[in-house]
């Protein structure tokens, strides 16, 4: 178990599981970047960025984005799930470096985002010396009279519209990849909605259009429908993402004392991150924290008895790393968002009022906010047939296996 913990905690990539929701869909997924058959130098750039495996959105989106004939796409997933990297990779792989004119046009909603995206593009293209980039944002000269030779333009809608439609600094008809990033932010900014559409109208019919959004609401979809003809639509629901980076285990114990010693052993191996332990009742939580403290461990207790300011103080100490383990109850399960937490222990599994496994709470306890590459561990302590059933219900609900950790393995850690 120690090995598993260490490995999981330090790895910066995550296991990718293909979840093909619609079996009739022509989409397929890849588990490695090699399978994409992209240019060798581009692949080198991807690896140099430390990307070992495609993220969930990447493994589904990239095959479609790289397909021939090119497919249009609307893709939605939370921020931090790898969308930018996906469209940069797809766009750069379509650049014909023998042609000295813009072929890829990427629109970002803000100045800062455009710069950020350009930096990702430059990094990914670092071994593709012949791919040149141009930023179309405020502060960049209008290059009046000078035709743009760079193959990739990254900019904000207003500036791009000026450069293309007003000053004719490049031929928009020759653009073969049009990317709209952060569509949800885009439409919230005055004027951007219309500017994107105006640019879009001038594109050639063959141009591949990709639209990315962190949210998927009607407004975004209405906008997307205008811009993206015949799209492949990819959506990653939060729930699917949230368990994506989490390895789930369970330990079988026979008594409260065994549960305690299992926990105590787990504590011993948390040398890298921090852990949160969830108990069913305040009583168990206090008992546990007292017992661990007596053993000389520095633990924090967050309980429903505390005032708001006390809770905040406890959480702040925990955030600062003063304690490595936080013991709490359901009451506090929501809204605890501590980046460095890598292990969640369900000392008691969450149960709803009908006496069934509370899957939603389970997800909130162990789920991550979707920041890419954070590996987490969830360890569930089981103590009898009732909790075994809960575990099975949770497995079935999420369709993900929870692996058994041998109690002996845990003992070995001592
Ligand atoms: P989004 O556009 O959805 O917000 P990004 O593409 O910016 O997500 O990715 C979020 C973070 O994850 C970035 O720091 C990025 O470098 C990293 N990242 C993206 N794809 C991968 C990958 N396949 N492997 C490892 N890290 C990745």
CSV table of C-alpha atoms and ligand atoms in Angstrom, one decimal:
chain,number,residue,atom,x,y,z
A,1,UNK,CA,0.0,0.0,0.0
A,2,UNK,CA,2.8,2.3,0.8
A,3,UNK,CA,4.1,1.8,-2.7
A,4,UNK,CA,0.7,2.6,-4.2
A,5,UNK,CA,0.3,5.7,-2.2
A,6,UNK,CA,3.7,7.0,-3.1
A,7,UNK,CA,3.4,6.3,-6.7
A,8,UNK,CA,0.0,7.8,-7.0
A,9,UNK,CA,0.9,10.9,-5.1
A,10,UNK,CA,3.9,11.9,-7.0
A,11,UNK,CA,2.7,10.9,-10.5
A,12,UNK,CA,1.7,14.0,-12.4
A,13,UNK,CA,-0.4,12.2,-15.0
A,14,UNK,CA,-3.6,10.3,-14.5
A,15,UNK,CA,-5.1,7.1,-15.6
A,16,UNK,CA,-7.3,7.7,-18.5
A,17,UNK,CA,-10.4,5.7,-18.8
A,18,UNK,CA,-12.4,5.8,-22.0
A,19,UNK,CA,-16.0,6.4,-21.4
A,20,UNK,CA,-17.8,6.1,-24.7
A,21,UNK,CA,-21.3,7.2,-23.8
A,22,UNK,CA,-22.9,6.6,-27.1
A,23,UNK,CA,-21.8,3.3,-28.7
A,24,UNK,CA,-23.2,4.4,-32.0
A,25,UNK,CA,-21.0,7.5,-32.1
A,26,UNK,CA,-18.3,7.4,-34.7
A,27,UNK,CA,-15.9,8.9,-32.1
A,28,UNK,CA,-13.1,6.9,-30.8
A,29,UNK,CA,-10.5,7.6,-28.1
A,30,UNK,CA,-6.8,7.3,-27.8
A,31,UNK,CA,-4.8,6.4,-24.7
A,32,UNK,CA,-1.6,7.8,-25.8
A,33,UNK,CA,-0.4,10.8,-27.8
A,34,UNK,CA,1.6,8.5,-30.1
A,35,UNK,CA,-1.7,7.0,-31.4
A,36,UNK,CA,-2.6,10.3,-32.8
A,37,UNK,CA,0.0,10.1,-35.5
A,38,UNK,CA,1.0,13.7,-35.2
A,39,UNK,CA,4.2,15.3,-36.4
A,40,UNK,CA,7.2,14.1,-34.5
A,41,UNK,CA,8.4,17.5,-33.4
A,42,UNK,CA,5.0,18.4,-32.2
A,43,UNK,CA,4.9,15.3,-30.1
A,44,UNK,CA,8.3,16.2,-28.7
A,45,UNK,CA,6.8,19.5,-27.6
A,46,UNK,CA,3.9,17.8,-25.9
A,47,UNK,CA,6.3,15.5,-24.0
A,48,UNK,CA,8.6,18.4,-23.2
A,49,UNK,CA,5.6,20.1,-21.5
A,50,UNK,CA,5.4,17.0,-19.2
A,51,UNK,CA,2.2,15.6,-20.7
A,52,UNK,CA,2.6,11.9,-20.6
A,53,UNK,CA,-1.0,10.9,-21.4
A,54,UNK,CA,-3.9,12.7,-22.9
A,55,UNK,CA,-6.5,14.0,-20.4
A,56,UNK,CA,-10.1,12.9,-20.7
A,57,UNK,CA,-11.2,15.6,-23.0
A,58,UNK,CA,-8.0,15.3,-25.1
A,59,UNK,CA,-8.4,11.6,-25.6
A,60,UNK,CA,-11.9,12.0,-27.0
A,61,UNK,CA,-11.6,15.3,-28.7
A,62,UNK,CA,-8.2,14.9,-30.4
A,63,UNK,CA,-9.0,12.0,-32.7
A,64,UNK,CA,-12.0,13.9,-34.1
A,65,UNK,CA,-10.2,17.2,-34.3
A,66,UNK,CA,-7.3,15.5,-36.2
A,67,UNK,CA,-9.5,13.5,-38.5
A,68,UNK,CA,-9.7,13.9,-42.2
A,69,UNK,CA,-11.8,15.4,-43.5
A,70,UNK,CA,-11.7,17.8,-40.5
A,71,UNK,CA,-14.6,17.8,-38.1
A,72,UNK,CA,-16.1,20.7,-36.4
A,73,UNK,CA,-16.5,20.5,-32.7
A,74,UNK,CA,-18.2,21.9,-29.6
A,75,UNK,CA,-16.5,20.8,-26.5
A,76,UNK,CA,-17.4,21.5,-23.0
A,77,UNK,CA,-15.5,20.7,-19.8
A,78,UNK,CA,-14.4,22.4,-16.7
A,79,UNK,CA,-11.5,24.7,-16.7
A,80,UNK,CA,-8.2,22.9,-16.1
A,81,UNK,CA,-9.2,19.8,-17.9
A,82,UNK,CA,-6.9,20.2,-20.9
A,83,UNK,CA,-9.0,22.0,-23.5
A,84,UNK,CA,-6.4,24.6,-24.4
A,85,UNK,CA,-3.7,22.0,-24.9
A,86,UNK,CA,-6.2,20.0,-27.0
A,87,UNK,CA,-7.0,22.7,-29.5
A,88,UNK,CA,-3.4,24.0,-29.7
A,89,UNK,CA,-2.2,20.5,-30.6
A,90,UNK,CA,-5.0,20.1,-33.1
A,91,UNK,CA,-4.4,23.5,-34.7
A,92,UNK,CA,-0.7,23.3,-34.9
A,93,UNK,CA,-0.9,19.9,-36.5
A,94,UNK,CA,-2.8,21.5,-39.4
A,95,UNK,CA,-0.2,24.2,-40.1
A,96,UNK,CA,1.5,24.0,-43.5
A,97,UNK,CA,4.8,25.6,-42.7
A,98,UNK,CA,5.7,25.9,-46.4
A,99,UNK,CA,3.0,28.6,-46.6
A,100,UNK,CA,3.8,32.0,-45.2
A,101,UNK,CA,0.4,33.2,-44.3
A,102,UNK,CA,-2.2,32.8,-41.5
A,103,UNK,CA,-4.0,29.4,-41.4
A,104,UNK,CA,-5.0,29.1,-37.8
A,105,UNK,CA,-7.1,31.8,-36.1
A,106,UNK,CA,-7.6,31.4,-32.3
A,107,UNK,CA,-9.9,33.8,-30.6
A,108,UNK,CA,-9.7,34.4,-26.8
A,109,UNK,CA,-12.0,36.5,-24.9
A,110,UNK,CA,-9.4,38.6,-23.1
A,111,UNK,CA,-5.9,40.1,-23.5
A,112,UNK,CA,-4.6,37.9,-20.7
A,113,UNK,CA,-6.0,34.7,-22.0
A,114,UNK,CA,-4.7,35.4,-25.5
A,115,UNK,CA,-1.2,35.8,-24.1
A,116,UNK,CA,-1.6,32.7,-22.0
A,117,UNK,CA,-2.8,30.7,-24.9
A,118,UNK,CA,0.0,32.0,-27.1
A,119,UNK,CA,2.5,30.9,-24.5
A,120,UNK,CA,1.1,27.4,-24.5
A,121,UNK,CA,1.2,27.3,-28.3
A,122,UNK,CA,4.8,28.5,-28.4
A,123,UNK,CA,5.8,25.9,-25.8
A,124,UNK,CA,4.0,23.1,-27.7
A,125,UNK,CA,5.5,24.2,-30.9
A,126,UNK,CA,9.0,24.7,-29.5
A,127,UNK,CA,10.5,22.0,-31.8
A,128,UNK,CA,8.5,23.1,-34.8
A,129,UNK,CA,10.8,26.0,-35.7
A,130,UNK,CA,8.9,26.9,-38.8
A,131,UNK,CA,5.6,27.5,-37.1
A,132,UNK,CA,5.3,31.2,-36.4
A,133,UNK,CA,2.9,33.0,-34.1
A,134,UNK,CA,1.3,36.4,-34.1
A,135,UNK,CA,-0.6,38.0,-31.3
A,136,UNK,CA,-3.6,40.2,-32.2
A,137,UNK,CA,-4.2,42.0,-29.0
A,138,UNK,CA,-4.2,45.6,-27.8
A,139,UNK,CA,-0.7,47.1,-27.8
A,140,UNK,CA,0.4,45.1,-30.8
A,141,UNK,CA,0.8,47.4,-33.8
A,142,UNK,CA,-1.7,47.1,-36.6
A,143,UNK,CA,1.2,46.2,-39.0
A,144,UNK,CA,-0.5,48.7,-41.3
A,145,UNK,CA,0.5,47.8,-44.8
A,146,UNK,CA,2.5,44.7,-43.7
A,147,UNK,CA,0.7,41.5,-44.5
A,148,UNK,CA,0.9,39.0,-41.7
A,149,UNK,CA,3.1,36.0,-42.6
A,150,UNK,CA,2.8,34.0,-39.4
A,151,UNK,CA,0.7,30.9,-39.7
A,152,UNK,CA,-1.0,31.2,-36.4
A,153,UNK,CA,-2.9,34.2,-35.1
A,154,UNK,CA,-4.0,34.3,-31.5
A,155,UNK,CA,-6.0,37.3,-30.4
A,156,UNK,CA,-9.1,39.0,-29.1
A,157,UNK,CA,-12.2,39.4,-31.4
A,158,UNK,CA,-12.1,43.1,-31.9
A,159,UNK,CA,-8.5,43.2,-32.9
A,160,UNK,CA,-8.8,40.2,-35.1
A,161,UNK,CA,-11.8,41.7,-36.8
A,162,UNK,CA,-9.8,45.0,-37.4
A,163,UNK,CA,-6.8,43.2,-38.8
A,164,UNK,CA,-8.8,40.9,-41.0
A,165,UNK,CA,-11.9,42.8,-42.2
A,166,UNK,CA,-10.8,46.4,-41.8
A,167,UNK,CA,-7.1,46.4,-42.6
A,168,UNK,CA,-7.0,43.2,-44.6
A,169,UNK,CA,-3.7,42.2,-43.1
A,170,UNK,CA,-4.4,38.6,-43.9
A,171,UNK,CA,-6.8,36.7,-46.1
A,172,UNK,CA,-9.5,35.3,-43.9
A,173,UNK,CA,-10.5,32.9,-46.6
A,174,UNK,CA,-7.2,31.1,-46.2
A,175,UNK,CA,-7.8,30.3,-42.5
A,176,UNK,CA,-8.5,26.6,-42.2
A,177,UNK,CA,-8.8,26.3,-38.4
A,178,UNK,CA,-11.0,28.7,-36.4
A,179,UNK,CA,-11.0,28.3,-32.7
A,180,UNK,CA,-13.2,30.0,-30.2
A,181,UNK,CA,-11.9,29.6,-26.7
A,182,UNK,CA,-13.8,30.1,-23.5
A,183,UNK,CA,-17.1,30.7,-25.4
A,184,UNK,CA,-18.9,31.1,-22.1
A,185,UNK,CA,-16.7,34.1,-21.2
A,186,UNK,CA,-16.7,35.3,-24.7
A,187,UNK,CA,-20.4,35.8,-24.9
A,188,UNK,CA,-20.4,37.6,-21.5
A,189,UNK,CA,-18.2,40.3,-22.9
A,190,UNK,CA,-20.0,43.1,-24.7
A,191,UNK,CA,-19.5,43.1,-28.4
A,192,UNK,CA,-17.5,39.8,-28.6
A,193,UNK,CA,-20.5,37.7,-29.5
A,194,UNK,CA,-21.1,39.7,-32.7
A,195,UNK,CA,-17.5,40.1,-33.6
A,196,UNK,CA,-16.9,36.4,-33.5
A,197,UNK,CA,-19.9,35.9,-35.8
A,198,UNK,CA,-18.7,38.6,-38.2
A,199,UNK,CA,-15.3,37.0,-38.5
A,200,UNK,CA,-16.9,33.6,-38.8
A,201,UNK,CA,-19.1,34.7,-41.7
A,202,UNK,CA,-16.0,35.5,-43.8
A,203,UNK,CA,-14.4,32.1,-43.3
A,204,UNK,CA,-14.4,29.6,-46.1
A,205,UNK,CA,-16.8,26.8,-46.0
A,206,UNK,CA,-14.0,24.3,-45.6
A,207,UNK,CA,-12.6,25.9,-42.5
A,208,UNK,CA,-12.6,23.7,-39.4
A,209,UNK,CA,-14.4,25.3,-36.5
A,210,UNK,CA,-13.8,24.4,-32.9
A,211,UNK,CA,-15.6,26.0,-29.9
A,212,UNK,CA,-14.6,25.4,-26.3
A,213,UNK,CA,-16.5,26.3,-23.2
A,214,UNK,CA,-16.3,25.6,-19.5
A,215,UNK,CA,-20.1,25.6,-19.2
A,216,UNK,CA,-22.9,24.3,-21.2
A,217,UNK,CA,-25.9,26.4,-21.0
A,218,UNK,CA,-28.5,27.5,-23.4
A,219,UNK,CA,-26.8,30.8,-24.2
A,220,UNK,CA,-23.5,29.1,-25.0
A,221,UNK,CA,-25.3,26.5,-27.1
A,222,UNK,CA,-27.3,29.2,-29.1
A,223,UNK,CA,-24.0,30.9,-29.8
A,224,UNK,CA,-22.3,27.7,-30.7
A,225,UNK,CA,-25.0,26.7,-33.1
A,226,UNK,CA,-24.5,29.9,-35.1
A,227,UNK,CA,-20.8,29.4,-35.3
A,228,UNK,CA,-20.2,25.7,-35.6
A,229,UNK,CA,-21.9,23.8,-38.4
A,230,UNK,CA,-22.4,20.0,-38.0
A,231,UNK,CA,-20.4,19.7,-34.9
A,232,UNK,CA,-19.3,16.7,-33.0
A,233,UNK,CA,-20.3,17.6,-29.4
A,234,UNK,CA,-18.3,16.5,-26.5
A,235,UNK,CA,-19.3,17.1,-22.9
A,236,UNK,CA,-17.7,16.1,-19.8
A,237,UNK,CA,-20.0,16.2,-16.9
A,238,UNK,CA,-18.5,17.4,-13.7
A,239,UNK,CA,-19.2,14.1,-12.0
A,240,UNK,CA,-17.2,12.1,-14.5
A,241,UNK,CA,-14.3,14.4,-14.2
A,242,UNK,CA,-14.4,14.6,-10.5
A,243,UNK,CA,-13.6,10.9,-9.9
A,244,UNK,CA,-11.3,10.8,-12.8
A,245,UNK,CA,-8.1,11.4,-10.9
A,246,UNK,CA,-9.1,9.5,-7.9
A,247,UNK,CA,-7.9,6.0,-7.0
A,248,UNK,CA,-10.4,4.3,-4.7
A,249,UNK,CA,-9.7,1.6,-2.2
A,250,UNK,CA,-11.3,-0.1,0.7
A,251,UNK,CA,-10.0,-1.8,3.8
A,252,UNK,CA,-12.0,-4.3,5.7
A,253,UNK,CA,-11.9,-4.0,9.5
A,254,UNK,CA,-13.7,-6.0,12.2
A,255,UNK,CA,-13.9,-3.6,15.0
A,256,UNK,CA,-13.6,0.0,15.9
A,257,UNK,CA,-10.1,-0.7,17.2
A,258,UNK,CA,-9.2,-2.2,13.9
A,259,UNK,CA,-10.6,0.8,12.0
A,260,UNK,CA,-8.5,3.0,14.2
A,261,UNK,CA,-5.3,1.1,13.6
A,262,UNK,CA,-6.0,1.0,9.9
A,263,UNK,CA,-6.3,4.8,10.0
A,264,UNK,CA,-3.3,5.2,12.1
A,265,UNK,CA,-1.3,3.2,9.6
A,266,UNK,CA,-2.6,5.3,6.7
A,267,UNK,CA,-1.5,8.4,8.6
A,268,UNK,CA,1.9,7.0,8.7
A,269,UNK,CA,2.3,6.9,5.0
A,270,UNK,CA,0.9,10.3,4.2
A,271,UNK,CA,4.3,11.9,3.8
A,272,UNK,CA,3.5,14.0,0.8
A,273,UNK,CA,0.1,15.5,1.0
A,274,UNK,CA,-2.6,15.9,3.5
A,275,UNK,CA,-5.6,13.9,4.4
A,276,UNK,CA,-9.2,14.4,5.4
A,277,UNK,CA,-11.0,11.8,7.4
A,278,UNK,CA,-14.8,11.7,7.4
A,279,UNK,CA,-16.8,10.3,10.2
A,280,UNK,CA,-20.5,9.8,10.5
A,281,UNK,CA,-21.0,11.4,13.9
A,282,UNK,CA,-19.4,14.2,15.9
A,283,UNK,CA,-18.8,11.7,18.6
A,284,UNK,CA,-16.7,9.4,16.4
A,285,UNK,CA,-14.8,12.4,15.1
A,286,UNK,CA,-13.9,13.7,18.5
A,287,UNK,CA,-13.0,10.2,19.7
A,288,UNK,CA,-10.8,9.7,16.7
A,289,UNK,CA,-9.0,13.0,17.0
A,290,UNK,CA,-8.4,12.5,20.7
A,291,UNK,CA,-7.0,9.0,20.2
A,292,UNK,CA,-4.8,10.1,17.3
A,293,UNK,CA,-3.6,13.1,19.3
A,294,UNK,CA,-2.8,10.8,22.3
A,295,UNK,CA,-0.6,8.8,19.9
A,296,UNK,CA,1.3,11.9,19.2
A,297,UNK,CA,-0.2,12.8,15.8
A,298,UNK,CA,-1.0,16.4,14.9
A,299,UNK,CA,-4.6,16.3,13.8
A,300,UNK,CA,-7.2,19.0,13.3
A,301,UNK,CA,-10.8,18.5,14.2
A,302,UNK,CA,-13.6,20.3,12.3
A,303,UNK,CA,-16.9,19.7,13.9
A,304,UNK,CA,-20.4,20.9,13.6
A,305,UNK,CA,-20.3,22.2,17.1
A,306,UNK,CA,-17.9,24.9,16.2
A,307,UNK,CA,-18.7,28.5,15.4
A,308,UNK,CA,-18.1,29.7,11.9
A,309,UNK,CA,-15.0,31.6,13.0
A,310,UNK,CA,-13.6,28.6,14.8
A,311,UNK,CA,-14.2,26.5,11.7
A,312,UNK,CA,-12.4,29.0,9.5
A,313,UNK,CA,-9.5,29.1,12.0
A,314,UNK,CA,-9.2,25.3,11.8
A,315,UNK,CA,-9.3,25.3,8.1
A,316,UNK,CA,-6.7,28.0,7.8
A,317,UNK,CA,-4.3,26.1,10.0
A,318,UNK,CA,-4.9,23.0,7.9
A,319,UNK,CA,-4.4,25.0,4.7
A,320,UNK,CA,-1.1,26.2,6.0
A,321,UNK,CA,-0.1,22.7,6.6
A,322,UNK,CA,0.1,23.0,10.4
A,323,UNK,CA,-1.8,19.7,10.6
A,324,UNK,CA,-1.6,16.9,8.1
A,325,UNK,CA,-4.9,15.3,8.9
A,326,UNK,CA,-8.3,16.9,9.3
A,327,UNK,CA,-11.0,14.9,10.9
A,328,UNK,CA,-14.5,16.0,10.2
A,329,UNK,CA,-18.1,15.0,9.7
A,330,UNK,CA,-20.6,15.2,6.9
A,331,UNK,CA,-21.7,18.7,8.1
A,332,UNK,CA,-18.4,20.0,6.9
A,333,UNK,CA,-18.0,17.9,3.8
A,334,UNK,CA,-19.0,20.6,1.3
A,335,UNK,CA,-16.9,23.5,0.4
A,336,UNK,CA,-13.7,22.2,1.8
A,337,UNK,CA,-11.3,22.8,-1.0
A,338,UNK,CA,-7.8,22.3,0.0
A,339,UNK,CA,-5.5,21.9,-2.9
A,340,UNK,CA,-2.9,19.8,-1.2
A,341,UNK,CA,-5.3,17.2,0.1
A,342,UNK,CA,-4.3,13.9,-1.6
A,343,UNK,CA,-6.0,11.3,0.6
A,344,UNK,CA,-9.6,11.2,1.7
A,345,UNK,CA,-10.5,8.5,4.2
A,346,UNK,CA,-14.1,7.6,4.8
A,347,UNK,CA,-13.8,6.3,8.3
A,348,UNK,CA,-17.6,5.9,7.9
A,349,UNK,CA,-19.2,5.8,4.5
A,350,UNK,CA,-21.8,8.5,3.9
A,351,UNK,CA,-25.4,7.3,4.3
A,352,UNK,CA,-28.5,9.1,3.3
A,353,UNK,CA,-31.7,9.4,5.3
A,354,UNK,CA,-33.2,6.3,3.6
A,355,UNK,CA,-30.3,4.3,4.9
A,356,UNK,CA,-28.6,4.0,1.5
A,357,UNK,CA,-25.2,5.0,0.4
A,358,UNK,CA,-25.1,8.7,-0.2
A,359,UNK,CA,-23.3,8.8,-3.5
A,360,UNK,CA,-23.6,12.6,-3.9
A,361,UNK,CA,-21.9,13.2,-0.6
A,362,UNK,CA,-19.3,10.6,-1.4
A,363,UNK,CA,-18.5,12.5,-4.6
A,364,UNK,CA,-18.3,15.8,-2.7
A,365,UNK,CA,-16.0,14.2,-0.1
A,366,UNK,CA,-13.5,12.6,-2.5
A,367,UNK,CA,-14.1,14.6,-5.7
A,368,UNK,CA,-11.6,17.1,-7.0
A,369,UNK,CA,-12.5,20.4,-8.6
A,370,UNK,CA,-11.0,19.2,-11.9
A,371,UNK,CA,-7.6,20.7,-11.8
A,372,UNK,CA,-5.7,18.6,-14.1
A,373,UNK,CA,-3.1,16.1,-13.0
A,374,UNK,CA,-3.9,16.1,-9.3
A,375,UNK,CA,-3.9,12.5,-8.2
A,376,UNK,CA,-6.0,11.7,-5.3
A,377,UNK,CA,-6.7,8.6,-3.2
A,378,UNK,CA,-9.8,7.6,-1.5
A,379,UNK,CA,-9.7,5.0,1.2
A,380,UNK,CA,-13.0,3.6,2.5
A,381,UNK,CA,-13.1,1.7,5.8
A,382,UNK,CA,-15.6,-1.1,5.8
A,383,UNK,CA,-16.8,-2.8,8.9
A,384,UNK,CA,-19.5,-5.3,8.2
A,385,UNK,CA,-22.1,-6.4,5.7
A,386,UNK,CA,-24.0,-3.2,5.9
A,387,UNK,CA,-21.1,-1.1,4.8
A,388,UNK,CA,-20.1,-3.6,2.2
A,389,UNK,CA,-23.5,-3.0,0.6
A,390,UNK,CA,-22.9,0.7,0.7
A,391,UNK,CA,-19.6,0.3,-1.0
A,392,UNK,CA,-21.2,-1.8,-3.7
A,393,UNK,CA,-23.9,0.9,-4.2
A,394,UNK,CA,-21.2,3.5,-4.6
A,395,UNK,CA,-19.3,1.3,-7.1
A,396,UNK,CA,-22.4,0.8,-9.1
A,397,UNK,CA,-23.4,4.4,-9.1
A,398,UNK,CA,-20.2,5.7,-10.5
A,399,UNK,CA,-19.3,2.6,-12.5
A,400,UNK,CA,-15.8,2.6,-11.1
A,401,UNK,CA,-14.2,-0.2,-9.3
A,402,UNK,CA,-13.1,0.3,-5.7
A,403,UNK,CA,-10.1,-1.9,-5.0
A,404,UNK,CA,-9.4,-3.9,-1.9
A,405,UNK,CA,-6.4,-3.0,0.2
A,406,UNK,CA,-5.3,-5.9,2.4
A,407,UNK,CA,-5.6,-5.3,6.1
A,408,UNK,CA,-2.3,-7.1,6.4
A,409,UNK,CA,-0.7,-4.7,3.9
A,410,UNK,CA,-1.8,-1.9,6.1
A,411,UNK,CA,-0.3,-3.7,9.1
A,412,UNK,CA,3.0,-4.0,7.4
A,413,UNK,CA,3.4,-0.3,7.4
A,414,UNK,CA,4.0,-0.2,11.1
B,1,LIG,P1,-8.3,24.2,-19.8
B,1,LIG,O1,-8.1,24.8,-21.2
B,1,LIG,O2,-9.4,23.2,-19.9
B,1,LIG,O3,-8.5,25.2,-18.7
B,1,LIG,P2,-5.5,23.5,-19.9
B,1,LIG,O4,-5.3,23.0,-21.3
B,1,LIG,O5,-5.1,24.9,-19.7
B,1,LIG,O6,-7.0,23.3,-19.5
B,1,LIG,O7,-4.8,22.5,-18.9
B,1,LIG,C1,-4.8,22.7,-17.5
B,1,LIG,C2,-3.5,22.4,-16.9
B,1,LIG,O8,-3.2,21.0,-17.1
B,1,LIG,C3,-2.3,23.1,-17.6
B,1,LIG,O9,-1.4,23.4,-16.6
B,1,LIG,C4,-1.7,22.2,-18.6
B,1,LIG,O10,-0.4,22.4,-18.8
B,1,LIG,C5,-2.0,20.8,-17.9
B,1,LIG,N1,-2.3,19.8,-18.9
B,1,LIG,C6,-3.1,19.8,-20.0
B,1,LIG,N2,-3.0,18.7,-20.6
B,1,LIG,C7,-2.2,17.8,-19.9
B,1,LIG,C8,-1.8,16.5,-20.1
B,1,LIG,N3,-2.2,15.7,-21.1
B,1,LIG,N4,-1.0,16.0,-19.2
B,1,LIG,C9,-0.5,16.7,-18.1
B,1,LIG,N5,-0.9,18.0,-17.9
B,1,LIG,C10,-1.7,18.6,-18.8
